[in-house]
Structure formats: C-alpha cells, structure tokens
Amino acid sequence: METPSPTNNPATIQDVADLAGVSIATVSRVVNGKSPVVAETAQRVMEAIRELNYVPRAAARILASKHTNTLGLIVPEISGEFFAPMLRGIEAAAGETGFDLLIHTTAYKKPEMRRHTLGEHNTDGLLVFIGSMELAELTRLESIGFPVVFLHQTAPEGLNIPVVTVENKKGAFLAVEHLIDMHQCRRIAYLSGPEGNEDSGWRERGYRLALEKYGIPFDPALVLPGDFSSKRAAQTVGEWLAGGLVFDAIFSGDDLAAVGAMSALREAGMRVPEDIKIIGFDDIPLARHLTPPLTTIHAPTEEVGRIATDLLVRLVRREAVEREILLPTELTIRQSCGCK
Amino acid sequence: METPSPTNNPATIQDVADLAGVSIATVSRVVNGKSPVVAETAQRVMEAIRELNYVPRAAARILASKHTNTLGLIVPEISGEFFAPMLRGIEAAAGETGFDLLIHTTAYKKPEMRRHTLGEHNTDGLLVFIGSMELAELTRLESIGFPVVFLHQTAPEGLNIPVVTVENKKGAFLAVEHLIDMHQCRRIAYLSGPEGNEDSGWRERGYRLALEKYGIPFDPALVLPGDFSSKRAAQTVGEWLAGGLVFDAIFSGDDLAAVGAMSALREAGMRVPEDIKIIGFDDIPLARHLTPPLTTIHAPTEEVGRIATDLLVRLVRREAVEREILLPTELTIRQSCGCK
DNA sequence: TTGTACGCGTTATCAG
DNA sequence: CTGATAACGCGTACAA
C-alpha cells in the first residue's frame, strides 16, 4: 500500500482541487456528476480523489445543500420477531435509494430527551411507527411540509399523512371464519394487542364481523387482554383457563402471543389443535416450525417497510403519492387450526 | 397555539440571539451549558428558544465542532430474533449516553455503494458485527485512531480493536456435557452456523472439548452444516435423517436452528426429547414457549449490545477500555434435553 | 460574564 | 465548461 494521504488529516475538497490543479467547484462537479466536466479533467480529479482517499464530509454537504440524505425511523420499541422483517424492508429500500437510516426508539429515552431528536434538522423524512410521536410534533412537521409516513397507523384526523399498513380486518375475518366454518368452533377467544393499538382494533373488528356473519353472539368475556408478546399471552391464557373460561379456539392478535398461548395451553394439559384450535397473525418466520405448525394470517411485513420507505422517498422528492396503502393479508393454513 | 415562528424558515441561532437581545455566542453557551451565563439572561434566551421553536442544526454543529454525536452500526443483515435484543441494547445505551445511531446493513447495498458509507466523516465511532467490513477499511480506520468495537468477532491479528462477545466455548461445553452426563447421550450432532462464523467455531470447540472429556470420539459426520436459521436447519436435519444418519441428540449452534431441527424431527416422526434430545444456544425470548420448552445456553445478547456501546462511547471519549469482554453464558434447563 | 470574528467543508450562483 | 466567492449555521478562541 502506498501512503494513503500526504497530509495527516483527512483530505478536503480543497486538497483534491490543488492536487488536480482545478478549482473546488470542478471537484464538486465531478463528485456529484450534476454538471458536465471535460472527460480529461474529470479523470485527473478522480485520480486525485483516490490518491488522497477523499470522502466528502457529510455535515458540510448537508449544511450547504439543505438536505440530509437521511431518513428517520421512529418506533416505540424494537420487539424482535415482528419488527425485524419490517426493519429489513426499510433498510433495503433506503439503501437502494441511497438514503441513510437514522433509528430512534422512544422507549429508552429520558422524557426530556425525546423531543426533537429526530426531525427536519437531521433527516429529510420520517417513518413513524404506531403512536410513537406526539400529535403536537406531528402537526408541526405537517405544517412545515415535512415528509412523514405512518407505519401501521392511520393519520389522526386533520393530518394529511400517508399510511402503509396491512388488511387487518380482512385477515382477522378470514381467520375467524375458517375456525367457524371449517372447524365448527363456536366459542372463539380473541387475544388482543396493547390497549388502543390500531392493528389490534381492526383485527377485533374483523373477528366480530365473522362472528356476526355466522350468527354467533359476541361475548366480551372472550376478548383477552394482551400486548403482542409471548410472555403476557402465556400468563393471561393461563389465568383465564384457571378461572374457568371455556372456549374452543383462540384467534391471537399476533404470532408471538399465539406461541405464548400454546405454551399455556400445553401447561394446562390441553392439546392443540385437538382440544383448542389456534390461529395467529403476521406469519413470522418461525410460525411454520412451531409444534404444531401455526396456522396464521400472513402479513407482508417486510413489504410494508419497503413500500413505506419508497413512498417516503417519493415524498421527499416532492412527487405525488397515495394517501393510504393497504397490503393484502391471507390465510396460511398449517396445523394449529386443526387442518390436515 | 401561538404562531410558532415569526419568519417562515426554521429559526437559527441568530434569530434567537436577536430576539433575546444577546449575541449568538451567549445563545450557544446556554444551549450547550458549557460556560457560565448569568441566570437572568439564560432565562431570556431559553424563552426565545421556545418562542421560535429553535433546534440547532445538527450539520452545522458537526461541521463546527468536528464530532457527530452519532454512533454507527454495521451488520451483514438483520436477522430478527437474535439480532433484535442486541439492537435493543445498543439503542438503549446509545440513547442514554446521548448518541444517535446510524445503522447500515451490508447485505442490500450494491457493491460499489458499500464503501465509505459509514466512517469517520459521519460517525464518532463504529460498532462492527461479525465480518461485515473489509479488512482494508478496518485497517485504515485503526490507523487514524478511529474508534471501533467488534461485536461477536475478535480482531484480525495486528489490529488493536476491542471486542465484546459471549463465552461461546464454555456455553457449548456445558450444553454437550449436560447431554452426555445427565442424559447418557453418545451420538450428539452439532448443528453449526455459517461457514467461518466465529461464534460457531468456538461453539464447535466447546462441543469437541466435552466429547473429549468423556472419551467420546469426535465424528465429523455429526457436524451438520447450517446458517443459524430455522429454515436451513429443518432442511438439513430432514435430509440427514433421511440419509440414515443416526444420533441421539442435537446441540444446535443457535435457537432458531434448534426450532427448525425440532420441526424436521417431528415431521420425521421422532419425538423430542424421548427419541432425540436437543439443546440450543442464545435463549431467545421464544425459547421457553416452544413445544417442548427449549433447553438452551443463555447468552446475554442485549447486554452485549449495551456493553459494546458503552465501551465504544468510552473509546470516543478517549478513555481507556478493555481489549476483550466475554460475557458469561449459562445452561438454562427446560425440557427439550429430557429433563423434568 | 459577554461579544466579535473566524473557520469548518460543501454547494450553488454568477461571471467569465 | 470552469473558476471565484458567497452562503450554510454553529462553535470557539480571543478580546473586551
């Protein structure tokens, strides 16, 4: 290896210009490829760049150009199995379009540090996951025309913010209908998500709709509180079982909770699907490998991330975008529902 | 709400200074709290800040101060169940210490975009996960004294880069010893990770060590190729079973693969743990809820992230740090090994 | 304790 | 097509 740089400090655009015998403006041009430069000089500049190992300082760029080339992602907390695919989609799409990704979770910050950590001064646009940002801040961002896209959450009324999510209601309906229609279930419990969670709300509606269609009265006692985690689900189902609640099936608001429910059922000596049938939601990668393999509603989680990011990028570029994108969900039959 | 800002553009430090009737230097002082300011003027400045909704432009700050207040994280790809806890730890620690987090996965970038996307010009330090960065770049960073910390990977020789990982060998040893000592297993298969993966390498050594201790000859045929995913594990185990390989237990390099293995075993009509015993590695949140609950080596994944981040922050602050931190692993007995 | 003035490294606007 | 040069917004000696 040759000496990477004559001076000790990282090379600046000026160093490159000097070495190539041109002005910094020209260097900037060849770096950004915006305006035309004679091939020969461009050649010299590129060589100087390599020679000096020059990399433009991001900060200086941002300051001068007014955009950050960075997308922000705000989530309440990173909950593993569900979130990872979405993050993968986001990261992939961001990478492909040349944007960096700045991630913030709101769960671990001291309250006073939560404000303004992500916004117009360090990102070109924001991806906001379900209730992780205050309405006031959202309103402010919208008022200055800052690009924001919601993930799994429709915009509060009055705010014109696009959303990307999945067909929750339809998916839930399909699951419950399958339980009723194919497996003659009558007392189906719904294992819900966190209180106020929008996904869970829609899924409950789908659940009720299916009940209604088949003339089964809705029983509030069958709606079990949960938070989309295995732990809580195991606990809740265990308790309600001990409390004498009877049901013949569980429609779980998400797959992780379904795993917890199955675990509690097993502990209580009940068999899945013989005694209790169960269907989840999301279709996490593990679902097919569970014992028994989990019948679930497949949700294109990675796609959600990918599409939301593309949409945000278009927003950043001031292109027109859809106000709402609903990705399709579908019933993926395996064995926990009693099929096969 | 009152008008957030008199001018239409986001307020700058100058606007605040004008409104408060002080100089920008003073504003800078109260914002950064470095040098003393008379309480009363500070008060006025803070009001002006609120009034104008002033937020310092990150880019300008970086440019002027020479540090980014941002940590970079480089991973080959975001693989869900294992990675999420680590990310949680990293994010938490970064947040607590006031750093932002910039994430890059190398899997989705076009090759020509992989270089220099994260480095000294946009971060103060880098967290590098297992082989996701080229040696040349690493060498360069080290040569300019740029802070880097490795995750689950020891530094290539010659590079003085600290590493945070877990006691892979010891954990694996404990798992295999348990299988041999408590459950009289003699033919234990090792379901390995991706070729060349360092974690997997150490785990295999622990596996061999235990075999050795109990005088069981090492049989290369019992080392099954894998990549730490359920899918691949299910496939591999399925094939080898069909191929007539006989064994009485599986030590899986990680939990996800264990899930896949169990699934393949079930499909082949074998029972866990009656016919085949199995122990995993990592102790992902789901492990306890599997059927049967998975006996596994608990690895403090979130802690790894947290500690590595703290270490990196100390490096950024030019404090002295340990060269290697090995977090303890321990055997977590549930039922897949045959206990209970 | 406070203010002035310069520098940070780019981009963008104009002339040439 | 290329070169000066003025922003960009903030930190920070240095001076007062």
PDB file of N, CA and C in Angstrom, chain A residues 16 41 89 132 149 151 158 167 224 256 270 280 299 338:
ATOM      1  N   VAL A  16      -7.995  18.095  -2.881  1.00  0.00           N
ATOM      2  CA  VAL A  16      -8.206  17.424  -4.157  1.00  0.00           C
ATOM      3  C   VAL A  16      -8.040  18.416  -5.304  1.00  0.00           C
ATOM      4  N   THR A  41     -10.206  16.293 -17.559  1.00  0.00           N
ATOM      5  CA  THR A  41     -10.064  16.881 -16.226  1.00  0.00           C
ATOM      6  C   THR A  41     -10.749  16.004 -15.188  1.00  0.00           C
ATOM      7  N   GLY A  89     -36.987  -4.533   5.465  1.00  0.00           N
ATOM      8  CA  GLY A  89     -37.576  -3.899   4.295  1.00  0.00           C
ATOM      9  C   GLY A  89     -37.202  -2.431   4.199  1.00  0.00           C
ATOM     10  N   SER A 132     -45.770   6.597  18.247  1.00  0.00           N
ATOM     11  CA  SER A 132     -44.503   6.809  18.915  1.00  0.00           C
ATOM     12  C   SER A 132     -44.091   8.275  18.847  1.00  0.00           C
ATOM     13  N   VAL A 149     -44.320   9.481   6.888  1.00  0.00           N
ATOM     14  CA  VAL A 149     -45.169   8.351   6.510  1.00  0.00           C
ATOM     15  C   VAL A 149     -45.436   7.516   7.753  1.00  0.00           C
ATOM     16  N   LEU A 151     -46.545   4.073   9.715  1.00  0.00           N
ATOM     17  CA  LEU A 151     -46.483   2.623   9.596  1.00  0.00           C
ATOM     18  C   LEU A 151     -47.538   2.026  10.522  1.00  0.00           C
ATOM     19  N   GLY A 158     -57.384  15.367  10.297  1.00  0.00           N
ATOM     20  CA  GLY A 158     -56.843  16.703  10.073  1.00  0.00           C
ATOM     21  C   GLY A 158     -55.436  16.656   9.510  1.00  0.00           C
ATOM     22  N   GLU A 167     -54.060  -5.357   5.547  1.00  0.00           N
ATOM     23  CA  GLU A 167     -55.503  -5.551   5.670  1.00  0.00           C
ATOM     24  C   GLU A 167     -55.840  -6.311   6.945  1.00  0.00           C
ATOM     25  N   LEU A 224     -59.496 -11.349  25.323  1.00  0.00           N
ATOM     26  CA  LEU A 224     -58.444 -11.409  26.346  1.00  0.00           C
ATOM     27  C   LEU A 224     -57.421 -10.292  26.156  1.00  0.00           C
ATOM     28  N   LEU A 256     -46.569 -14.107  18.085  1.00  0.00           N
ATOM     29  CA  LEU A 256     -45.829 -14.285  19.333  1.00  0.00           C
ATOM     30  C   LEU A 256     -46.796 -14.623  20.456  1.00  0.00           C
ATOM     31  N   MET A 270     -53.839 -29.131  27.894  1.00  0.00           N
ATOM     32  CA  MET A 270     -54.735 -29.167  26.745  1.00  0.00           C
ATOM     33  C   MET A 270     -53.916 -29.298  25.468  1.00  0.00           C
ATOM     34  N   GLY A 280     -52.944 -17.539  14.414  1.00  0.00           N
ATOM     35  CA  GLY A 280     -52.212 -16.316  14.759  1.00  0.00           C
ATOM     36  C   GLY A 280     -52.341 -15.246  13.686  1.00  0.00           C
ATOM     37  N   ALA A 299     -48.950 -11.708   6.861  1.00  0.00           N
ATOM     38  CA  ALA A 299     -48.889 -10.269   6.589  1.00  0.00           C
ATOM     39  C   ALA A 299     -47.525  -9.960   5.983  1.00  0.00           C
ATOM     40  N   GLY A 338     -56.293 -27.201  13.240  1.00  0.00           N
ATOM     41  CA  GLY A 338     -56.983 -28.486  13.154  1.00  0.00           C
ATOM     42  C   GLY A 338     -56.998 -29.072  11.752  1.00  0.00           C
TER      43      GLY A 338
END
